[in-house]
Short mmCIF file of C-alpha atoms in Angstrom, two decimals:
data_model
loop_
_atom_site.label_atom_id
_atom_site.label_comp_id
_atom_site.label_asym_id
_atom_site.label_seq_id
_atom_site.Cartn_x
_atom_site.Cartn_y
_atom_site.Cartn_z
CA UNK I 64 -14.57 9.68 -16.51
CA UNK I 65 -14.20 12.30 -14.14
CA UNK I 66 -11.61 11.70 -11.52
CA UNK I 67 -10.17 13.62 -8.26
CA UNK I 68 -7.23 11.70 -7.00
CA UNK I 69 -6.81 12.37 -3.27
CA UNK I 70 -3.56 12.29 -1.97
CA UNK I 71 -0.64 14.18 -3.81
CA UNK I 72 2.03 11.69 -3.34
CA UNK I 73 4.05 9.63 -5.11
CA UNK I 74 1.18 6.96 -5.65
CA UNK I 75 -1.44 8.81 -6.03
CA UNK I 76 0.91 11.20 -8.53
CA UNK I 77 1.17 8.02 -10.32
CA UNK I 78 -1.97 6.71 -10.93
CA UNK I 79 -3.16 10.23 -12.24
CA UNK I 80 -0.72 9.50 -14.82
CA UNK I 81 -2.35 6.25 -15.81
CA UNK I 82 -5.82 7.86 -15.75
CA UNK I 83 -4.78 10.53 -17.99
CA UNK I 84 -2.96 8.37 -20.33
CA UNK I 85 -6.24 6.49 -20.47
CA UNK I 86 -8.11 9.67 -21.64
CA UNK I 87 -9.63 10.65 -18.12
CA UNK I 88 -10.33 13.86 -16.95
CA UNK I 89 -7.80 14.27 -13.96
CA UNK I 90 -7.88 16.25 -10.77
CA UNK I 91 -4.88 15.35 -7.84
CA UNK I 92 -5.97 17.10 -4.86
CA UNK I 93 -3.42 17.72 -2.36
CA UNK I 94 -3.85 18.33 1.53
CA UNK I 95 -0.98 21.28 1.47
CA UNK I 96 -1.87 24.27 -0.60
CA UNK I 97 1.59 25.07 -1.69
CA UNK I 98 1.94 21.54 -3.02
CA UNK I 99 -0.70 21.99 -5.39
CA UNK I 100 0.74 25.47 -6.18
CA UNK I 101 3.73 24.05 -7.14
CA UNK I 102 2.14 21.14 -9.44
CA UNK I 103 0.15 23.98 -10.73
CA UNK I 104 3.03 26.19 -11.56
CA UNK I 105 5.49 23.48 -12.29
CA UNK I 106 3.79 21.05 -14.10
CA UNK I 107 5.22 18.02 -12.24
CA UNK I 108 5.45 16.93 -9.09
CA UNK I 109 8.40 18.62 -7.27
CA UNK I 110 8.72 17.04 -4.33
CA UNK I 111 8.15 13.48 -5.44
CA UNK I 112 8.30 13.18 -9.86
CA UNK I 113 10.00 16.68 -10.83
CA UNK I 114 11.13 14.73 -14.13
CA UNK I 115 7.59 13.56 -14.84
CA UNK I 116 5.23 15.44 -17.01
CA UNK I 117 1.84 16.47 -15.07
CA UNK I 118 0.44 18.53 -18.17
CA UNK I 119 -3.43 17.55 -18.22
CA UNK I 120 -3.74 16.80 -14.94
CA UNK I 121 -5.23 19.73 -12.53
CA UNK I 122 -4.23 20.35 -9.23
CA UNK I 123 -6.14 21.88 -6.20
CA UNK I 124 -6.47 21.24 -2.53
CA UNK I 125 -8.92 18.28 -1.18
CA UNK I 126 -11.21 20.95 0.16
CA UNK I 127 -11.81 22.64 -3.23
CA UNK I 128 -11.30 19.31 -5.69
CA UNK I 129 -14.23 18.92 -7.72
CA UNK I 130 -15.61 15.60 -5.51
CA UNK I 131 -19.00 16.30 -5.92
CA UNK I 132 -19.41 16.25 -9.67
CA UNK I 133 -16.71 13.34 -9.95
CA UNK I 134 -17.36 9.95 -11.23
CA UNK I 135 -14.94 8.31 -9.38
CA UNK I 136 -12.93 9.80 -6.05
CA UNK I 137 -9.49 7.63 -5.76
CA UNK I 138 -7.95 7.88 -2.26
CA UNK I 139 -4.33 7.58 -1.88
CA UNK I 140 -3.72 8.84 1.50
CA UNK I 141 -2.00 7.31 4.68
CA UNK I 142 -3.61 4.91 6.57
CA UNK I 143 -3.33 6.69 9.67
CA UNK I 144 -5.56 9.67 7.38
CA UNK I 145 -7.97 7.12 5.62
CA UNK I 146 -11.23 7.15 7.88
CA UNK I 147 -11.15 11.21 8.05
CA UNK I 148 -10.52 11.49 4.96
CA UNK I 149 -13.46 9.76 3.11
CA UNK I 150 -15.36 11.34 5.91
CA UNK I 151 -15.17 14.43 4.94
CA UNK I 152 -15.64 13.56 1.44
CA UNK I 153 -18.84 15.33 -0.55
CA UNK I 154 -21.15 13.66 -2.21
CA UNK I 155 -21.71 10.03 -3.32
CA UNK I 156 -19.22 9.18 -5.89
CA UNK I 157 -17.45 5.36 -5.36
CA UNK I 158 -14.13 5.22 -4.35
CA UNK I 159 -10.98 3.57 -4.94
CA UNK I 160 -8.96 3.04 -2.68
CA UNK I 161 -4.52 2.80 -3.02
CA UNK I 162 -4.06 2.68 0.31
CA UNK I 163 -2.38 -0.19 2.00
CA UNK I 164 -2.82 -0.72 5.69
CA UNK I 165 -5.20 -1.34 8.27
CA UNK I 166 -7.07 1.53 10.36
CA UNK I 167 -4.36 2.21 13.38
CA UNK I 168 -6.78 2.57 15.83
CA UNK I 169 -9.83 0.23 15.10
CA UNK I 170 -7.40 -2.47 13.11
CA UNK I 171 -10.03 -1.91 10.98
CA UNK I 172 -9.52 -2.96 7.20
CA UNK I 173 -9.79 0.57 5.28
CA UNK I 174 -12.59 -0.58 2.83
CA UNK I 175 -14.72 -0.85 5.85
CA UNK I 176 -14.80 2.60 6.99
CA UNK I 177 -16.26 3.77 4.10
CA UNK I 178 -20.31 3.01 4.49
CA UNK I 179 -22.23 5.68 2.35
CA UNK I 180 -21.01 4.68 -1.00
CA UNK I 181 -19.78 1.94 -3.13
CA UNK I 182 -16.28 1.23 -2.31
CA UNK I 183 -13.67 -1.20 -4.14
CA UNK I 184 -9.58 -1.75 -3.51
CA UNK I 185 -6.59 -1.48 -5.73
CA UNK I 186 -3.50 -3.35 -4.83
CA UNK I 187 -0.61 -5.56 -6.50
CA UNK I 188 3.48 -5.07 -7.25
CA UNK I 189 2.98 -1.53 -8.01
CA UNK I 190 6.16 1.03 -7.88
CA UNK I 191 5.48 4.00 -8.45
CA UNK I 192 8.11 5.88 -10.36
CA UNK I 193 8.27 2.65 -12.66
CA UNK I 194 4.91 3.15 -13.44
CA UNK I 195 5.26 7.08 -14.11
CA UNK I 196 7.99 5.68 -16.56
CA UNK I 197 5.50 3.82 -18.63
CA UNK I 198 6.89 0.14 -17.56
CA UNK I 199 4.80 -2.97 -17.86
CA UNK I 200 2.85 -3.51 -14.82
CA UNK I 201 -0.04 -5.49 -13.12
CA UNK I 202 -2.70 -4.65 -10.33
CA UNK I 203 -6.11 -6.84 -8.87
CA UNK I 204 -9.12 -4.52 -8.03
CA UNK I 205 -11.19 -5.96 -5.15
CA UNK I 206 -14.51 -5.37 -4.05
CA UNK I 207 -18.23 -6.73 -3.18
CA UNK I 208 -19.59 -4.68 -6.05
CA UNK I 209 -18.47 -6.76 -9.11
CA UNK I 210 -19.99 -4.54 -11.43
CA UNK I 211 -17.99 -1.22 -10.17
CA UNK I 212 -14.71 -3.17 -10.16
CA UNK I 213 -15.19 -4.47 -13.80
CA UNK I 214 -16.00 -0.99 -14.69
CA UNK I 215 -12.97 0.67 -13.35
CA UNK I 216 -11.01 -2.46 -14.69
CA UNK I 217 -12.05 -1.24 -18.04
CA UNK I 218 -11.42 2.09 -17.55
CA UNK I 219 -7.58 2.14 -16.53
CA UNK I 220 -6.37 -1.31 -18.29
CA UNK I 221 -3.85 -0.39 -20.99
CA UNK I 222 -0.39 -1.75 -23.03
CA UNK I 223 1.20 -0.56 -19.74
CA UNK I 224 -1.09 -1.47 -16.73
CA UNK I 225 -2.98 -4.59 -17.21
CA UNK I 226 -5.75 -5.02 -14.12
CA UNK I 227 -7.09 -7.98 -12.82
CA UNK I 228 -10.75 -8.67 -10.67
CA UNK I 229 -10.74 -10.29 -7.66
CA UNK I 230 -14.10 -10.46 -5.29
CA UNK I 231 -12.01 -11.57 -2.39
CA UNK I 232 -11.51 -8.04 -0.91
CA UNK I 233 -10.55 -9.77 2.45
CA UNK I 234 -7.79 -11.38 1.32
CA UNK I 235 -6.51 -8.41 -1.24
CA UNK I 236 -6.48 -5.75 1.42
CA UNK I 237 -4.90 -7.86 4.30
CA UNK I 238 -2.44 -9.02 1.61
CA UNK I 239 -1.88 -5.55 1.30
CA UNK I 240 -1.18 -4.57 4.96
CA UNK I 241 0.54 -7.16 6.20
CA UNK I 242 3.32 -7.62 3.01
CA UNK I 243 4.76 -4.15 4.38
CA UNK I 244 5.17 -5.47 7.66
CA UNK I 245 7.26 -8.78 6.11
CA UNK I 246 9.12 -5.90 4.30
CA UNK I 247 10.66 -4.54 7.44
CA UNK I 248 12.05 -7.65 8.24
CA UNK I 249 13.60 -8.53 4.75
CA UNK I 250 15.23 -5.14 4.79
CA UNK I 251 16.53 -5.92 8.25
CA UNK I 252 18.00 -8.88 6.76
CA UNK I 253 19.37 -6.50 3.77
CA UNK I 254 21.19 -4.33 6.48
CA UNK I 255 22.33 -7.02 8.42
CA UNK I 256 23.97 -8.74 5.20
CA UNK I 257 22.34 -11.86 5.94
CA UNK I 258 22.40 -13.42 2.16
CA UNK I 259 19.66 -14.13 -0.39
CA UNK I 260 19.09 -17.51 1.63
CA UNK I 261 18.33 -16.21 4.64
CA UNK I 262 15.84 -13.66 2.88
CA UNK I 263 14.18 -15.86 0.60
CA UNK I 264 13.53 -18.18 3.78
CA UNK I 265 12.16 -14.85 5.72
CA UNK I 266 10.05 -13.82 2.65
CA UNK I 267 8.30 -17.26 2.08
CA UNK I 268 7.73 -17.31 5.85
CA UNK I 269 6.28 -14.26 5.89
CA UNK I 270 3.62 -15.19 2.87
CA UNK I 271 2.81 -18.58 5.13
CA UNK I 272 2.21 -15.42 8.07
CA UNK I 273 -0.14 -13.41 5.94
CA UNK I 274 -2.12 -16.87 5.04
CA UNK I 275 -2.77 -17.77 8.55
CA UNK I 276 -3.80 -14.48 9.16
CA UNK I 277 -6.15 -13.80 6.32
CA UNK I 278 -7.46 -16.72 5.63
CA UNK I 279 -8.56 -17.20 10.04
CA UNK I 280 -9.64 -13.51 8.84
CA UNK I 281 -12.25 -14.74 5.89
CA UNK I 282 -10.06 -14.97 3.26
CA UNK I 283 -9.29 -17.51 0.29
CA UNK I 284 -6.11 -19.36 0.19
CA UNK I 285 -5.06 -18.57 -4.33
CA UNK I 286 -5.00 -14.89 -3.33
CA UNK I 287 -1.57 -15.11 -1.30
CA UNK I 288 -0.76 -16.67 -4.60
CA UNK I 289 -1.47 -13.87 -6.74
CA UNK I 290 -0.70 -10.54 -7.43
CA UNK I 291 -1.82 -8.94 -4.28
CA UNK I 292 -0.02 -11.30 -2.15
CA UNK I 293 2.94 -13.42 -3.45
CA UNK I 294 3.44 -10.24 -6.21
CA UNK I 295 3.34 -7.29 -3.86
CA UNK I 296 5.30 -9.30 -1.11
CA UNK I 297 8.25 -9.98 -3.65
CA UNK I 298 8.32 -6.68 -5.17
CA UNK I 299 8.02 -4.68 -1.91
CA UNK I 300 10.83 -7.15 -0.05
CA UNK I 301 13.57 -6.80 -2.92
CA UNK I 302 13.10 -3.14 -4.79
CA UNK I 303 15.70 -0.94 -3.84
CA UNK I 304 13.09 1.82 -3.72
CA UNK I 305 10.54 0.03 -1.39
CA UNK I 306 10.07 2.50 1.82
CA UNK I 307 9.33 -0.25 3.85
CA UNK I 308 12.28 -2.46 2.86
CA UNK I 309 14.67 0.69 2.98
CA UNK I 310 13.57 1.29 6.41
CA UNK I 311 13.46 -2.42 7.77
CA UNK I 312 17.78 -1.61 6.24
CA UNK I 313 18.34 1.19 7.73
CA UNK I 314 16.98 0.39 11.62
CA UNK I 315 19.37 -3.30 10.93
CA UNK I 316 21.93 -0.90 10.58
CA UNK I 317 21.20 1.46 13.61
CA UNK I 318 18.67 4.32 12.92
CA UNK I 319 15.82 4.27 14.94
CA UNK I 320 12.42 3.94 13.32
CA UNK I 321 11.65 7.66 13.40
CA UNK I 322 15.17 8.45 11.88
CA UNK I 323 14.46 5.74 9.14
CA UNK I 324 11.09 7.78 8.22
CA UNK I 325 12.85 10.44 8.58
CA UNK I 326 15.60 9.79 5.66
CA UNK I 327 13.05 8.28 3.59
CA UNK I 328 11.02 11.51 3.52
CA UNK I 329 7.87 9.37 3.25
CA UNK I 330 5.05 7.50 4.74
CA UNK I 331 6.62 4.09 5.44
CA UNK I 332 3.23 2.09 6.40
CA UNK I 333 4.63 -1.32 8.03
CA UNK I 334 6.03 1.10 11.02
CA UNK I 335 2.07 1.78 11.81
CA UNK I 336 1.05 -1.68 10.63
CA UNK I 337 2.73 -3.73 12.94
CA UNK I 338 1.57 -3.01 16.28
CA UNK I 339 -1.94 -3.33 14.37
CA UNK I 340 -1.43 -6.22 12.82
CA UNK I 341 0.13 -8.29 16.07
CA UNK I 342 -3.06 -7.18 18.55
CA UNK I 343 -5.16 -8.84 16.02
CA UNK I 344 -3.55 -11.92 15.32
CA UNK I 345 -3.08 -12.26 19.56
CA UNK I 346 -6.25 -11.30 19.92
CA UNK I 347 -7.41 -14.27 16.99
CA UNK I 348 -4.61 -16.70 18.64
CA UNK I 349 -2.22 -16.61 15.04
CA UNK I 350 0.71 -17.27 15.51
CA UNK I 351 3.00 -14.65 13.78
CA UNK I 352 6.52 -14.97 14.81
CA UNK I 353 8.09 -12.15 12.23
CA UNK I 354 5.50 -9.89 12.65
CA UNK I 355 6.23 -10.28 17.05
CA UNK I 356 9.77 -9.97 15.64
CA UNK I 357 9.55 -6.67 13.97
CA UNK I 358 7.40 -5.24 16.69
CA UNK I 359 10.11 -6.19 18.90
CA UNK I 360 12.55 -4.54 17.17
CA UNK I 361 10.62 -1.37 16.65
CA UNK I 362 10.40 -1.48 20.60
CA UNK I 363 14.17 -1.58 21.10
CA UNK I 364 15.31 -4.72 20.76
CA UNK I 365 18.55 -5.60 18.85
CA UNK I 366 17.47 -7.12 15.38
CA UNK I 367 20.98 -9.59 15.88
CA UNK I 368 18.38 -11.40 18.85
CA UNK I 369 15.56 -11.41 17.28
CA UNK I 370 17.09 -13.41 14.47
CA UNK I 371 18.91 -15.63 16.80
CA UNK I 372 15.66 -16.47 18.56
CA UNK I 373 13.58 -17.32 14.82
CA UNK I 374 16.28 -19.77 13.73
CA UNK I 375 16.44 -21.27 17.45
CA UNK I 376 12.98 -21.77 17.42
CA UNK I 377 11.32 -25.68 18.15
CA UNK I 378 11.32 -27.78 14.72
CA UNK I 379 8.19 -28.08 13.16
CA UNK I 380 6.61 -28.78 9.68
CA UNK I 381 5.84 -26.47 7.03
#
C-alpha cells in the first residue's frame, strides 16, 4: 500500500517502521518543516529515534505529503490536533487512527470527528521505542467497517506485531483515553513510594473506572479484558518510559503539571484527558473517584490528601 503517516513523533515514527518492514510504501509527514528536513537529511528521527534507521521511509510536511494518491492516511497526532487535522486532510483515503484521547473540547471520541471517509482505530500495549527495536508486540484494530479493519490487519501483522479485530470501537477507544488518565495516578503512587500493593489496588480500580464508564458509554464488558484495556492499562501504569506514568511521578514528587510536560519533552495525553473525561462521567452520573482524584491534583491539591481521602472512603463491595 501507499501510506502517509501523519504525525512525526515517536508513535507515528514507529509505526512507519512496521509499515515499511511490511513492504509498504512509506511517507511520515511532519507539521514542522525542519523536522522533516532533518529525517530527510539524517535518516532517523533526531529528536525522538536518532539510533533508529528511517532509510525507505520519505519525509515531507503534512501540507505537501502525498494524501491524495494514498491508500491509507494514518494519523498520529495529539488529541488536542485530531479534528483539524483530518479536516484539512485531501481526498478520500480511510484512516487510521493512533491517537489516544478524547476531543478536549466536544469530549468527543476521535473516530467520530472524522465523517467523509471510512475510519477505523488502533490501540493496545504499544511502546514505541520497543517496537522500533523489533520486540514482540500486540495491537486490536477497531472499527464499524469490518472489512477495512481486516484489511489493514493483514497488511501490518508480522513475526513482530501480531494485530487483533475488534468491532467494539466504543469500548477500544475509551479504553484508550481513559487508561492514561489511571496512569497519572499510578505514577503518583510511583513518586510517592507507595509499594506495589497500593498500585496494583489503584490499577485494578482504575480498570473497574474505565468499565463503568464505557460500558454506561455503549461498550462491551471482554474489551476491558483485552488488549486495549487490561493490556494498555498495565503496560502504560508500570513502563518506566510511559509519559503519562512519568508525569503522574514527577507532580507526586512536586513539579507542577506543566513542568512535568515540560521534562518529558512530549505530549503527555491524561493531563488533557482528565478534565474531559470527569465532565462526562458527571454529566452520565459515573462515579469515578481516581479520575476526580487526579483532576484534583492537577488543580492544586496535595496528592498525600487525595490518597488519604480514597482509602477513607465508605466500605462497599467490589
Amino acid at each position: 500500500m501507499r501510506v502517509t503517516v501523519i504525525g512525526g513523533g515517536s508513535w507515528g515514527t514507529a509505526f512507519s517502521v512496521v509499515l515499511r518492514d511490511r513492504g509498504h510504501e512509506v511517507t511520515l509527514a511532519c507539521r514542522d518543516p525542519e523536522h522533516a528536513a532533518a529525517i530527510v537529511e539524517s535518516r532517523c528521527n533526531p529528536r525522538y529515534f536518532p539510533h533508529i534507521d528511517l532509510t525507505g521511509i520519505a519525509a515531507t510536511t503534512i501540507e505537501e505529503a502525498p494524501i491524495t494518491t494514498a491508500n491509507l492516511a494514518v494519523v498520529a497526532v495529539p488529541s488536542a490536533a485530531f479534528g483539524a487535522t483530518v479536516a484539512m486532510l485531501p481526498g478520500r483515503c480511510p484512516i487510521l487512527s493512533l491517537t489516544k484521547g478524547l476531543d478536549p473540547v466536544t469530549g468527543k471520541r476521535l473516530s467520530t470527528l472524522v465523517t467523509d471517509r471510512p475510519v477505523v482505530v488502533l490501540s493496545g500495549p504499544n511502546i514505541a521505542e520497543e517496537i522500533t527495536r523489533g520486540l514482540p508486540a500486540a495491537a486490536v484494530i477497531a472499527g464499524v467497517d469490518h472489512a477495512l479493519a481486516v484489511q489493514i490487519q493483514l497488511a501490518i501483522t508480522s513475526p513482530t506485531f501480531r494485530v487483533y479485530v475488534n468491532d467494539d470501537v466504543v469500548g477500544v477507544e475509551l479504553c484508550a483515553a481513559a487508561k492514561n488518565v489511571i496512569a497519572l495516578a499510578a505514577g503518583g503512587a510511583d513518586g510517592l513510594g507507595l509499594g506495589d500493593n497500593a498500585k496494583a489496588a489503584l490499577v485494578a480500580r482504575g480498570l473497574a473506572e474505565m468499565s463503568r464508564f464505557a460500558e454506561e458509554s455503549g461498550a462491551r464488558p471482554e474489551t476491558f479484558a483485552g488488549l486495549a484495556g487490561m493490556g494498555d492499562l498495565i503496560v502504560t501504569c508500570w513502563s518506566k518510559s510511559g509519559r503519562n506514568r512519568r508525569a503522574g511521578e514527577l507532580i507526586a514528587q512536586g513539579a507542577t503539571p506543566d513542568e512535568a510536560r515540560a521534562q518529558i519533552g512530549m505530549v503527555v495525553e491524561g493531563l488533557t484527558t482528565a478534565p474531559v473525561l470527569r465532565d462526562l462521567s458527571r454529566s452520565l452520573e459515573i462515579e469515578m473517584p481516581i479520575t476526580e482524584g487526579v483532576c484534583s491534583v492537577l488543580d492544586g491539591v496535595p496528592l498525600s490528601e487525595l490518597v488519604a481521602s480514597l482509602m477513607q472512603r465508605d466500605p462497599t463491595s467490589e
